[in-house]
Amino acid sequence: MSVKIFIDGQEGTTGLKILERFENRNDIEIIRISEELRKDKAERKRLINMSDYTFLCLPDAAAIESVSLAENDHVRIIDASTAHRTNPAWAYGFPELSAAHREKIENSSRVAVPGCYASGFNALVYPLVSSGVMQADFPVCAFATSGYSGAGKKAIAQYEDENRDPQLSSPRFYALSQTHKHLPEMQAVSGLSCKPMFNPMICDYFSGMVVAVPVQTRLLNKKYGIKDIHKVFAEHYSGQNFIQVAEIGGTDIISDGFLASNTLSGTNKMQIFVCGNDEQVLLCSRLDNLGKGASGAAVQCLNIMMGIDETTGLIQTGDFS
């Protein structure tokens, strides 16, 4: 028997990607809203309450409104917006962070899908803080590159316009005032007591991202070398379907010394790199901002909530096991 799925915001970038991932699945039934009623509150309410699971692929205010429309106790909501990611009543949709995160996703009726940058950041910082290797007040700085799809439909149109501004060919830093919308989530989930500095940049390619966190090991609680730090990640993510920890320096994956940002586009993979030396360690996570950073993570959460194999509809040829 199939479960009924409604995607509120099905025409957005994330909504369309979720639909793509459902194309070959026969265990779900998609409830579609007609084009002319996409913003009709009464129709959205009807479909939300008809569904077993509703995905919210909406701006924050609209997502909050949609949650208020759910009146049936059986409706389980997976929200891809920023609105509920730091709400303790909601499960945070990153099952690889801990067994407790996975269990809460499995049992919750409300799951918040992590932000793309926050996924890469928390994958790096959470294991260090939770293990005690990094103190909660460590002065964390993070840098990131992302494809332009992460900025939404308007940015996609700008980047793909043949008469576009020449400056779009160059990587562009943004959120310079340290007010990026993922910062509260990055701090709350990672376990940091101080807000990290975050410097993202949007680049001239469609999708994929790298998040980098440099660590001066002399500032840690005690002396840890690069092998110690690598061991934390190797043990933390051992046996995970979608997260791969590379060998020290990434030598088993990177052949030319360059870490490209778009390598994992189209997948739900994430790769973790621990590079540098005993004094200076560079941590990097690589993922698809539209995959493990959005639609892939949302579908993975759905699978866990349904009690089925979390890889259903997500494993592509070439994925690591």
PDB file of C-alpha atoms in Angstrom:
ATOM      1  CA  MET A   1       0.000   0.000   0.000  1.00  0.00           C
ATOM      2  CA  SER A   2       1.464   3.349  -1.044  1.00  0.00           C
ATOM      3  CA  VAL A   3       1.689   6.420   1.164  1.00  0.00           C
ATOM      4  CA  LYS A   4       0.294   9.746   0.013  1.00  0.00           C
ATOM      5  CA  ILE A   5       2.803  12.579  -0.456  1.00  0.00           C
ATOM      6  CA  PHE A   6       2.011  16.259  -0.960  1.00  0.00           C
ATOM      7  CA  ILE A   7       4.735  18.760  -1.844  1.00  0.00           C
ATOM      8  CA  ASP A   8       3.717  22.291  -0.884  1.00  0.00           C
ATOM      9  CA  GLY A   9       5.966  24.348  -3.147  1.00  0.00           C
ATOM     10  CA  GLN A  10       6.442  21.686  -5.792  1.00  0.00           C
ATOM     11  CA  GLU A  11       7.500  24.180  -8.475  1.00  0.00           C
ATOM     12  CA  GLY A  12      10.529  25.482  -6.557  1.00  0.00           C
ATOM     13  CA  THR A  13      14.070  24.170  -7.016  1.00  0.00           C
ATOM     14  CA  THR A  14      13.920  21.796  -4.030  1.00  0.00           C
ATOM     15  CA  GLY A  15      10.361  20.664  -4.766  1.00  0.00           C
ATOM     16  CA  LEU A  16      11.233  19.764  -8.345  1.00  0.00           C
ATOM     17  CA  LYS A  17      14.297  17.819  -7.211  1.00  0.00           C
ATOM     18  CA  ILE A  18      12.225  15.860  -4.686  1.00  0.00           C
ATOM     19  CA  LEU A  19       9.763  14.974  -7.449  1.00  0.00           C
ATOM     20  CA  GLU A  20      12.661  13.754  -9.605  1.00  0.00           C
ATOM     21  CA  ARG A  21      13.774  11.421  -6.828  1.00  0.00           C
ATOM     22  CA  PHE A  22      10.281   9.921  -6.656  1.00  0.00           C
ATOM     23  CA  GLU A  23      10.004   9.145 -10.377  1.00  0.00           C
ATOM     24  CA  ASN A  24      10.787   5.433 -10.117  1.00  0.00           C
ATOM     25  CA  ARG A  25       9.147   4.695  -6.776  1.00  0.00           C
ATOM     26  CA  ASN A  26       5.943   2.668  -6.591  1.00  0.00           C
ATOM     27  CA  ASP A  27       5.559   2.873  -2.808  1.00  0.00           C
ATOM     28  CA  ILE A  28       4.303   6.455  -2.846  1.00  0.00           C
ATOM     29  CA  GLU A  29       1.433   8.369  -4.424  1.00  0.00           C
ATOM     30  CA  ILE A  30       2.031  12.028  -5.251  1.00  0.00           C
ATOM     31  CA  ILE A  31      -0.892  14.343  -4.528  1.00  0.00           C
ATOM     32  CA  ARG A  32      -0.584  17.242  -6.949  1.00  0.00           C
ATOM     33  CA  ILE A  33      -2.047  20.708  -6.652  1.00  0.00           C
ATOM     34  CA  SER A  34      -3.274  22.386  -9.814  1.00  0.00           C
ATOM     35  CA  GLU A  35      -1.249  25.328 -11.056  1.00  0.00           C
ATOM     36  CA  GLU A  36      -3.988  27.908 -10.504  1.00  0.00           C
ATOM     37  CA  LEU A  37      -4.504  26.813  -6.872  1.00  0.00           C
ATOM     38  CA  ARG A  38      -0.864  26.688  -5.744  1.00  0.00           C
ATOM     39  CA  LYS A  39      -1.389  29.694  -3.462  1.00  0.00           C
ATOM     40  CA  ASP A  40      -4.960  28.881  -2.483  1.00  0.00           C
ATOM     41  CA  LYS A  41      -4.940  28.386   1.284  1.00  0.00           C
ATOM     42  CA  ALA A  42      -8.071  26.251   1.399  1.00  0.00           C
ATOM     43  CA  GLU A  43      -6.826  23.870  -1.293  1.00  0.00           C
ATOM     44  CA  ARG A  44      -3.386  23.572   0.300  1.00  0.00           C
ATOM     45  CA  LYS A  45      -5.056  22.809   3.627  1.00  0.00           C
ATOM     46  CA  ARG A  46      -7.195  20.122   2.032  1.00  0.00           C
ATOM     47  CA  LEU A  47      -4.224  18.412   0.402  1.00  0.00           C
ATOM     48  CA  ILE A  48      -2.004  18.653   3.484  1.00  0.00           C
ATOM     49  CA  ASN A  49      -4.643  16.893   5.558  1.00  0.00           C
ATOM     50  CA  MET A  50      -5.242  14.319   2.836  1.00  0.00           C
ATOM     51  CA  SER A  51      -1.573  13.333   2.834  1.00  0.00           C
ATOM     52  CA  ASP A  52       0.435  10.977   5.009  1.00  0.00           C
ATOM     53  CA  TYR A  53       3.556  13.101   4.522  1.00  0.00           C
ATOM     54  CA  THR A  54       3.817  16.713   3.398  1.00  0.00           C
ATOM     55  CA  PHE A  55       7.040  18.327   2.215  1.00  0.00           C
ATOM     56  CA  LEU A  56       7.298  22.092   2.655  1.00  0.00           C
ATOM     57  CA  CYS A  57       9.491  23.704  -0.005  1.00  0.00           C
ATOM     58  CA  LEU A  58       8.513  27.268   0.781  1.00  0.00           C
ATOM     59  CA  PRO A  59       9.800  30.556   2.216  1.00  0.00           C
ATOM     60  CA  ASP A  60       9.834  30.597   6.012  1.00  0.00           C
ATOM     61  CA  ALA A  61       6.588  32.519   6.561  1.00  0.00           C
ATOM     62  CA  ALA A  62       4.670  30.311   4.141  1.00  0.00           C
ATOM     63  CA  ALA A  63       6.102  27.173   5.759  1.00  0.00           C
ATOM     64  CA  ILE A  64       4.933  28.323   9.190  1.00  0.00           C
ATOM     65  CA  GLU A  65       1.471  28.946   7.757  1.00  0.00           C
ATOM     66  CA  SER A  66       1.385  25.487   6.170  1.00  0.00           C
ATOM     67  CA  VAL A  67       2.225  23.812   9.477  1.00  0.00           C
ATOM     68  CA  SER A  68      -0.748  25.596  11.041  1.00  0.00           C
ATOM     69  CA  LEU A  69      -3.008  24.121   8.354  1.00  0.00           C
ATOM     70  CA  ALA A  70      -2.284  20.535   9.402  1.00  0.00           C
ATOM     71  CA  GLU A  71      -5.210  19.360  11.530  1.00  0.00           C
ATOM     72  CA  ASN A  72      -5.017  15.584  11.193  1.00  0.00           C
ATOM     73  CA  ASP A  73      -2.800  13.859  13.743  1.00  0.00           C
ATOM     74  CA  HIS A  74      -1.487  11.414  11.157  1.00  0.00           C
ATOM     75  CA  VAL A  75       0.073  14.052   8.865  1.00  0.00           C
ATOM     76  CA  ARG A  76       3.870  14.088   9.187  1.00  0.00           C
ATOM     77  CA  ILE A  77       5.671  17.176   7.907  1.00  0.00           C
ATOM     78  CA  ILE A  78       9.167  17.508   6.437  1.00  0.00           C
ATOM     79  CA  ASP A  79      10.109  21.184   6.196  1.00  0.00           C
ATOM     80  CA  ALA A  80      12.932  22.264   3.878  1.00  0.00           C
ATOM     81  CA  SER A  81      12.776  25.924   4.969  1.00  0.00           C
ATOM     82  CA  THR A  82      14.798  27.624   7.705  1.00  0.00           C
ATOM     83  CA  ALA A  83      11.733  28.144   9.896  1.00  0.00           C
ATOM     84  CA  HIS A  84      11.969  25.186  12.286  1.00  0.00           C
ATOM     85  CA  ARG A  85      15.614  24.083  12.272  1.00  0.00           C
ATOM     86  CA  THR A  86      16.405  25.376  15.750  1.00  0.00           C
ATOM     87  CA  ASN A  87      13.017  24.477  17.233  1.00  0.00           C
ATOM     88  CA  PRO A  88      13.596  21.708  19.822  1.00  0.00           C
ATOM     89  CA  ALA A  89      10.111  20.345  19.172  1.00  0.00           C
ATOM     90  CA  TRP A  90      11.227  19.425  15.657  1.00  0.00           C
ATOM     91  CA  ALA A  91      13.653  16.656  14.715  1.00  0.00           C
ATOM     92  CA  TYR A  92      16.776  17.924  12.956  1.00  0.00           C
ATOM     93  CA  GLY A  93      17.069  15.957   9.733  1.00  0.00           C
ATOM     94  CA  PHE A  94      20.723  14.919   9.836  1.00  0.00           C
ATOM     95  CA  PRO A  95      20.617  11.262  10.971  1.00  0.00           C
ATOM     96  CA  GLU A  96      24.379  10.738  10.711  1.00  0.00           C
ATOM     97  CA  LEU A  97      25.124  13.208  13.502  1.00  0.00           C
ATOM     98  CA  SER A  98      24.176  10.712  16.218  1.00  0.00           C
ATOM     99  CA  ALA A  99      21.953   7.758  17.026  1.00  0.00           C
ATOM    100  CA  ALA A 100      19.715  10.166  18.931  1.00  0.00           C
ATOM    101  CA  HIS A 101      19.247  12.341  15.831  1.00  0.00           C
ATOM    102  CA  ARG A 102      18.298   9.296  13.771  1.00  0.00           C
ATOM    103  CA  GLU A 103      15.857   8.016  16.389  1.00  0.00           C
ATOM    104  CA  LYS A 104      14.159  11.397  16.713  1.00  0.00           C
ATOM    105  CA  ILE A 105      13.675  11.583  12.933  1.00  0.00           C
ATOM    106  CA  GLU A 106      12.205   8.080  12.898  1.00  0.00           C
ATOM    107  CA  ASN A 107       9.667   8.852  15.599  1.00  0.00           C
ATOM    108  CA  SER A 108       8.831  12.494  14.934  1.00  0.00           C
ATOM    109  CA  SER A 109       5.856  13.941  13.091  1.00  0.00           C
ATOM    110  CA  ARG A 110       7.827  17.144  12.398  1.00  0.00           C
ATOM    111  CA  VAL A 111      11.272  17.084  10.760  1.00  0.00           C
ATOM    112  CA  ALA A 112      13.343  20.094   9.683  1.00  0.00           C
ATOM    113  CA  VAL A 113      15.675  19.467   6.748  1.00  0.00           C
ATOM    114  CA  PRO A 114      19.115  21.024   7.414  1.00  0.00           C
ATOM    115  CA  GLY A 115      20.389  23.930   5.358  1.00  0.00           C
ATOM    116  CA  CYS A 116      23.030  23.116   2.757  1.00  0.00           C
ATOM    117  CA  TYR A 117      25.868  25.136   4.311  1.00  0.00           C
ATOM    118  CA  ALA A 118      24.814  24.050   7.789  1.00  0.00           C
ATOM    119  CA  SER A 119      24.956  20.405   6.719  1.00  0.00           C
ATOM    120  CA  GLY A 120      28.558  20.751   5.624  1.00  0.00           C
ATOM    121  CA  PHE A 121      29.480  22.796   8.688  1.00  0.00           C
ATOM    122  CA  ASN A 122      27.801  20.604  11.288  1.00  0.00           C
ATOM    123  CA  ALA A 123      29.247  17.464   9.719  1.00  0.00           C
ATOM    124  CA  LEU A 124      32.680  18.909  10.547  1.00  0.00           C
ATOM    125  CA  VAL A 125      32.147  20.638  13.887  1.00  0.00           C
ATOM    126  CA  TYR A 126      29.578  18.467  15.687  1.00  0.00           C
ATOM    127  CA  PRO A 127      31.830  15.375  16.011  1.00  0.00           C
ATOM    128  CA  LEU A 128      34.671  17.453  17.461  1.00  0.00           C
ATOM    129  CA  VAL A 129      32.517  19.296  19.999  1.00  0.00           C
ATOM    130  CA  SER A 130      30.493  16.242  21.037  1.00  0.00           C
ATOM    131  CA  SER A 131      33.672  14.203  21.547  1.00  0.00           C
ATOM    132  CA  GLY A 132      35.324  16.944  23.611  1.00  0.00           C
ATOM    133  CA  VAL A 133      38.169  17.480  21.154  1.00  0.00           C
ATOM    134  CA  MET A 134      36.971  21.016  20.411  1.00  0.00           C
ATOM    135  CA  GLN A 135      35.710  23.198  23.240  1.00  0.00           C
ATOM    136  CA  ALA A 136      32.294  24.823  22.852  1.00  0.00           C
ATOM    137  CA  ASP A 137      33.759  28.341  22.837  1.00  0.00           C
ATOM    138  CA  PHE A 138      36.367  27.559  20.162  1.00  0.00           C
ATOM    139  CA  PRO A 139      36.713  30.495  17.710  1.00  0.00           C
ATOM    140  CA  VAL A 140      35.447  28.740  14.594  1.00  0.00           C
ATOM    141  CA  CYS A 141      35.721  30.307  11.146  1.00  0.00           C
ATOM    142  CA  ALA A 142      34.200  28.645   8.107  1.00  0.00           C
ATOM    143  CA  PHE A 143      34.469  29.312   4.388  1.00  0.00           C
ATOM    144  CA  ALA A 144      32.339  27.838   1.638  1.00  0.00           C
ATOM    145  CA  THR A 145      31.851  27.736  -2.106  1.00  0.00           C
ATOM    146  CA  SER A 146      28.486  26.930  -3.655  1.00  0.00           C
ATOM    147  CA  GLY A 147      26.954  26.647  -7.075  1.00  0.00           C
ATOM    148  CA  TYR A 148      24.453  29.342  -7.995  1.00  0.00           C
ATOM    149  CA  SER A 149      21.437  27.021  -7.757  1.00  0.00           C
ATOM    150  CA  GLY A 150      21.585  27.431  -3.985  1.00  0.00           C
ATOM    151  CA  ALA A 151      20.479  31.039  -4.355  1.00  0.00           C
ATOM    152  CA  GLY A 152      17.123  30.110  -5.901  1.00  0.00           C
ATOM    153  CA  LYS A 153      15.254  30.657  -9.153  1.00  0.00           C
ATOM    154  CA  LYS A 154      16.046  34.366  -9.480  1.00  0.00           C
ATOM    155  CA  ALA A 155      19.794  33.775  -9.206  1.00  0.00           C
ATOM    156  CA  ILE A 156      19.623  30.824 -11.588  1.00  0.00           C
ATOM    157  CA  ALA A 157      17.979  33.065 -14.183  1.00  0.00           C
ATOM    158  CA  GLN A 158      20.635  35.752 -13.665  1.00  0.00           C
ATOM    159  CA  TYR A 159      23.544  33.330 -14.027  1.00  0.00           C
ATOM    160  CA  GLU A 160      22.057  31.638 -17.085  1.00  0.00           C
ATOM    161  CA  ASP A 161      21.168  34.890 -18.877  1.00  0.00           C
ATOM    162  CA  GLU A 162      23.352  35.247 -21.976  1.00  0.00           C
ATOM    163  CA  ASN A 163      23.517  39.010 -21.339  1.00  0.00           C
ATOM    164  CA  ARG A 164      24.475  38.684 -17.702  1.00  0.00           C
ATOM    165  CA  ASP A 165      26.760  40.943 -15.685  1.00  0.00           C
ATOM    166  CA  PRO A 166      30.418  39.925 -16.341  1.00  0.00           C
ATOM    167  CA  GLN A 167      31.050  39.951 -12.585  1.00  0.00           C
ATOM    168  CA  LEU A 168      28.970  36.779 -12.293  1.00  0.00           C
ATOM    169  CA  SER A 169      31.889  34.900 -13.853  1.00  0.00           C
ATOM    170  CA  SER A 170      33.858  35.527 -10.672  1.00  0.00           C
ATOM    171  CA  PRO A 171      33.276  33.879  -7.261  1.00  0.00           C
ATOM    172  CA  ARG A 172      31.385  36.374  -5.095  1.00  0.00           C
ATOM    173  CA  PHE A 173      31.482  36.569  -1.310  1.00  0.00           C
ATOM    174  CA  TYR A 174      28.172  37.445   0.320  1.00  0.00           C
ATOM    175  CA  ALA A 175      26.559  37.667   3.787  1.00  0.00           C
ATOM    176  CA  LEU A 176      29.478  39.931   4.653  1.00  0.00           C
ATOM    177  CA  SER A 177      27.701  41.330   7.716  1.00  0.00           C
ATOM    178  CA  GLN A 178      27.778  37.880   9.393  1.00  0.00           C
ATOM    179  CA  THR A 179      23.997  37.517   9.294  1.00  0.00           C
ATOM    180  CA  HIS A 180      23.636  34.494   7.019  1.00  0.00           C
ATOM    181  CA  LYS A 181      20.367  32.710   7.766  1.00  0.00           C
ATOM    182  CA  HIS A 182      22.147  29.404   8.468  1.00  0.00           C
ATOM    183  CA  LEU A 183      24.263  30.809  11.317  1.00  0.00           C
ATOM    184  CA  PRO A 184      21.740  30.169  14.140  1.00  0.00           C
ATOM    185  CA  GLU A 185      21.377  26.574  12.975  1.00  0.00           C
ATOM    186  CA  MET A 186      25.141  26.125  12.646  1.00  0.00           C
ATOM    187  CA  GLN A 187      25.724  27.257  16.214  1.00  0.00           C
ATOM    188  CA  ALA A 188      22.759  25.488  17.810  1.00  0.00           C
ATOM    189  CA  VAL A 189      23.305  22.090  16.200  1.00  0.00           C
ATOM    190  CA  SER A 190      27.108  21.991  16.371  1.00  0.00           C
ATOM    191  CA  GLY A 191      27.110  22.626  20.114  1.00  0.00           C
ATOM    192  CA  LEU A 192      29.136  25.830  19.918  1.00  0.00           C
ATOM    193  CA  SER A 193      28.478  28.421  22.605  1.00  0.00           C
ATOM    194  CA  CYS A 194      29.727  31.261  20.369  1.00  0.00           C
ATOM    195  CA  LYS A 195      28.523  32.141  16.890  1.00  0.00           C
ATOM    196  CA  PRO A 196      31.055  31.075  14.247  1.00  0.00           C
ATOM    197  CA  MET A 197      32.308  33.409  11.557  1.00  0.00           C
ATOM    198  CA  PHE A 198      31.030  32.307   8.173  1.00  0.00           C
ATOM    199  CA  ASN A 199      32.196  33.442   4.754  1.00  0.00           C
ATOM    200  CA  PRO A 200      30.222  31.851   1.892  1.00  0.00           C
ATOM    201  CA  MET A 201      30.698  32.575  -1.777  1.00  0.00           C
ATOM    202  CA  ILE A 202      28.510  31.872  -4.782  1.00  0.00           C
ATOM    203  CA  CYS A 203      30.293  30.643  -7.898  1.00  0.00           C
ATOM    204  CA  ASP A 204      29.674  30.225 -11.607  1.00  0.00           C
ATOM    205  CA  TYR A 205      28.605  26.581 -11.725  1.00  0.00           C
ATOM    206  CA  PHE A 206      25.179  25.067 -11.133  1.00  0.00           C
ATOM    207  CA  SER A 207      25.399  22.864  -8.044  1.00  0.00           C
ATOM    208  CA  GLY A 208      27.755  21.383  -5.486  1.00  0.00           C
ATOM    209  CA  MET A 209      29.598  22.875  -2.535  1.00  0.00           C
ATOM    210  CA  VAL A 210      32.590  22.648  -0.240  1.00  0.00           C
ATOM    211  CA  VAL A 211      32.577  23.900   3.351  1.00  0.00           C
ATOM    212  CA  ALA A 212      36.005  24.416   4.941  1.00  0.00           C
ATOM    213  CA  VAL A 213      36.863  24.880   8.624  1.00  0.00           C
ATOM    214  CA  PRO A 214      40.519  25.603   9.494  1.00  0.00           C
ATOM    215  CA  VAL A 215      41.669  24.510  12.953  1.00  0.00           C
ATOM    216  CA  GLN A 216      44.762  25.772  14.765  1.00  0.00           C
ATOM    217  CA  THR A 217      45.360  22.741  16.970  1.00  0.00           C
ATOM    218  CA  ARG A 218      47.255  24.737  19.618  1.00  0.00           C
ATOM    219  CA  LEU A 219      43.894  26.321  20.546  1.00  0.00           C
ATOM    220  CA  LEU A 220      42.192  22.991  21.279  1.00  0.00           C
ATOM    221  CA  ASN A 221      41.589  21.632  24.791  1.00  0.00           C
ATOM    222  CA  LYS A 222      44.767  19.597  24.672  1.00  0.00           C
ATOM    223  CA  LYS A 223      47.323  18.438  22.144  1.00  0.00           C
ATOM    224  CA  TYR A 224      45.674  16.664  19.223  1.00  0.00           C
ATOM    225  CA  GLY A 225      47.479  15.815  16.010  1.00  0.00           C
ATOM    226  CA  ILE A 226      45.991  15.317  12.572  1.00  0.00           C
ATOM    227  CA  LYS A 227      45.779  11.538  13.072  1.00  0.00           C
ATOM    228  CA  ASP A 228      43.781  12.035  16.276  1.00  0.00           C
ATOM    229  CA  ILE A 229      41.347  14.360  14.540  1.00  0.00           C
ATOM    230  CA  HIS A 230      40.998  12.076  11.523  1.00  0.00           C
ATOM    231  CA  LYS A 231      40.225   9.167  13.860  1.00  0.00           C
ATOM    232  CA  VAL A 232      37.323  11.130  15.378  1.00  0.00           C
ATOM    233  CA  PHE A 233      35.683  11.464  11.955  1.00  0.00           C
ATOM    234  CA  ALA A 234      36.488   7.929  10.788  1.00  0.00           C
ATOM    235  CA  GLU A 235      34.851   6.466  13.899  1.00  0.00           C
ATOM    236  CA  HIS A 236      31.942   8.915  13.988  1.00  0.00           C
ATOM    237  CA  TYR A 237      30.823   8.210  10.410  1.00  0.00           C
ATOM    238  CA  SER A 238      31.795   4.539  10.230  1.00  0.00           C
ATOM    239  CA  GLY A 239      29.143   2.481   8.444  1.00  0.00           C
ATOM    240  CA  GLN A 240      27.122   5.436   7.162  1.00  0.00           C
ATOM    241  CA  ASN A 241      25.566   5.013   3.725  1.00  0.00           C
ATOM    242  CA  PHE A 242      26.031   8.558   2.499  1.00  0.00           C
ATOM    243  CA  ILE A 243      29.096   9.936   4.291  1.00  0.00           C
ATOM    244  CA  GLN A 244      32.624   8.934   3.351  1.00  0.00           C
ATOM    245  CA  VAL A 245      35.701   9.993   5.317  1.00  0.00           C
ATOM    246  CA  ALA A 246      38.722  10.205   3.035  1.00  0.00           C
ATOM    247  CA  GLU A 247      42.205   9.174   4.089  1.00  0.00           C
ATOM    248  CA  ILE A 248      44.328  11.908   5.659  1.00  0.00           C
ATOM    249  CA  GLY A 249      44.956  14.537   3.006  1.00  0.00           C
ATOM    250  CA  GLY A 250      42.281  13.032   0.770  1.00  0.00           C
ATOM    251  CA  THR A 251      44.940  11.149  -1.170  1.00  0.00           C
ATOM    252  CA  ASP A 252      42.569   8.268  -1.922  1.00  0.00           C
ATOM    253  CA  ILE A 253      40.098  10.616  -3.624  1.00  0.00           C
ATOM    254  CA  ILE A 254      41.999  13.718  -4.772  1.00  0.00           C
ATOM    255  CA  SER A 255      44.633  12.893  -7.387  1.00  0.00           C
ATOM    256  CA  ASP A 256      45.758  16.349  -8.484  1.00  0.00           C
ATOM    257  CA  GLY A 257      45.755  18.337  -5.239  1.00  0.00           C
ATOM    258  CA  PHE A 258      42.567  20.246  -6.134  1.00  0.00           C
ATOM    259  CA  LEU A 259      39.288  19.824  -4.250  1.00  0.00           C
ATOM    260  CA  ALA A 260      36.508  20.618  -6.735  1.00  0.00           C
ATOM    261  CA  SER A 261      33.142  21.760  -5.408  1.00  0.00           C
ATOM    262  CA  ASN A 262      30.810  20.189  -7.983  1.00  0.00           C
ATOM    263  CA  THR A 263      32.037  16.576  -7.928  1.00  0.00           C
ATOM    264  CA  LEU A 264      29.057  15.208  -5.984  1.00  0.00           C
ATOM    265  CA  SER A 265      26.343  17.058  -7.906  1.00  0.00           C
ATOM    266  CA  GLY A 266      23.258  14.931  -8.406  1.00  0.00           C
ATOM    267  CA  THR A 267      23.961  12.649  -5.438  1.00  0.00           C
ATOM    268  CA  ASN A 268      23.072  12.417  -1.754  1.00  0.00           C
ATOM    269  CA  LYS A 269      26.720  11.862  -0.876  1.00  0.00           C
ATOM    270  CA  MET A 270      28.974  13.798   1.461  1.00  0.00           C
ATOM    271  CA  GLN A 271      32.734  13.444   1.685  1.00  0.00           C
ATOM    272  CA  ILE A 272      34.851  14.530   4.655  1.00  0.00           C
ATOM    273  CA  PHE A 273      38.486  15.568   4.233  1.00  0.00           C
ATOM    274  CA  VAL A 274      41.049  16.047   7.003  1.00  0.00           C
ATOM    275  CA  CYS A 275      44.097  17.788   5.563  1.00  0.00           C
ATOM    276  CA  GLY A 276      47.136  19.719   6.781  1.00  0.00           C
ATOM    277  CA  ASN A 277      49.520  18.778   9.582  1.00  0.00           C
ATOM    278  CA  ASP A 278      49.690  18.459  13.363  1.00  0.00           C
ATOM    279  CA  GLU A 279      49.706  22.236  13.880  1.00  0.00           C
ATOM    280  CA  GLN A 280      47.187  23.323  11.254  1.00  0.00           C
ATOM    281  CA  VAL A 281      44.314  21.091  10.200  1.00  0.00           C
ATOM    282  CA  LEU A 282      41.935  21.972   7.374  1.00  0.00           C
ATOM    283  CA  LEU A 283      38.578  20.220   7.573  1.00  0.00           C
ATOM    284  CA  CYS A 284      36.456  20.120   4.414  1.00  0.00           C
ATOM    285  CA  SER A 285      33.076  18.655   3.569  1.00  0.00           C
ATOM    286  CA  ARG A 286      31.914  18.221  -0.013  1.00  0.00           C
ATOM    287  CA  LEU A 287      28.278  17.703  -0.989  1.00  0.00           C
ATOM    288  CA  ASP A 288      25.571  18.707  -3.435  1.00  0.00           C
ATOM    289  CA  ASN A 289      23.661  21.719  -2.131  1.00  0.00           C
ATOM    290  CA  LEU A 290      20.575  20.325  -3.913  1.00  0.00           C
ATOM    291  CA  GLY A 291      21.225  16.746  -2.749  1.00  0.00           C
ATOM    292  CA  LYS A 292      22.500  16.056   0.759  1.00  0.00           C
ATOM    293  CA  GLY A 293      21.989  19.786   1.300  1.00  0.00           C
ATOM    294  CA  ALA A 294      18.286  19.781   0.379  1.00  0.00           C
ATOM    295  CA  SER A 295      16.150  17.321  -1.618  1.00  0.00           C
ATOM    296  CA  GLY A 296      18.261  14.225  -1.024  1.00  0.00           C
ATOM    297  CA  ALA A 297      18.298  14.833   2.718  1.00  0.00           C
ATOM    298  CA  ALA A 298      14.521  15.372   2.670  1.00  0.00           C
ATOM    299  CA  VAL A 299      13.917  12.043   0.921  1.00  0.00           C
ATOM    300  CA  GLN A 300      16.378  10.297   3.242  1.00  0.00           C
ATOM    301  CA  CYS A 301      14.381  11.602   6.213  1.00  0.00           C
ATOM    302  CA  LEU A 302      11.144  10.398   4.611  1.00  0.00           C
ATOM    303  CA  ASN A 303      12.596   6.914   4.195  1.00  0.00           C
ATOM    304  CA  ILE A 304      13.648   6.810   7.848  1.00  0.00           C
ATOM    305  CA  MET A 305      10.219   8.028   8.956  1.00  0.00           C
ATOM    306  CA  MET A 306       8.575   5.344   6.810  1.00  0.00           C
ATOM    307  CA  GLY A 307      10.767   2.685   8.406  1.00  0.00           C
ATOM    308  CA  ILE A 308      12.306   1.574   5.109  1.00  0.00           C
ATOM    309  CA  ASP A 309      15.885   1.459   3.822  1.00  0.00           C
ATOM    310  CA  GLU A 310      17.166   5.033   3.985  1.00  0.00           C
ATOM    311  CA  THR A 311      18.877   4.657   0.593  1.00  0.00           C
ATOM    312  CA  THR A 312      15.605   3.988  -1.277  1.00  0.00           C
ATOM    313  CA  GLY A 313      15.555   6.161  -4.382  1.00  0.00           C
ATOM    314  CA  LEU A 314      18.890   7.753  -3.479  1.00  0.00           C
ATOM    315  CA  ILE A 315      21.678   5.387  -4.524  1.00  0.00           C
ATOM    316  CA  GLN A 316      23.117   6.074  -7.965  1.00  0.00           C
ATOM    317  CA  THR A 317      25.768   4.180  -9.900  1.00  0.00           C
ATOM    318  CA  GLY A 318      29.146   4.966  -8.399  1.00  0.00           C
ATOM    319  CA  ASP A 319      27.881   5.730  -4.896  1.00  0.00           C
ATOM    320  CA  PHE A 320      30.076   4.326  -2.169  1.00  0.00           C
ATOM    321  CA  SER A 321      28.554   1.700   0.104  1.00  0.00           C
TER     322      SER A 321
END
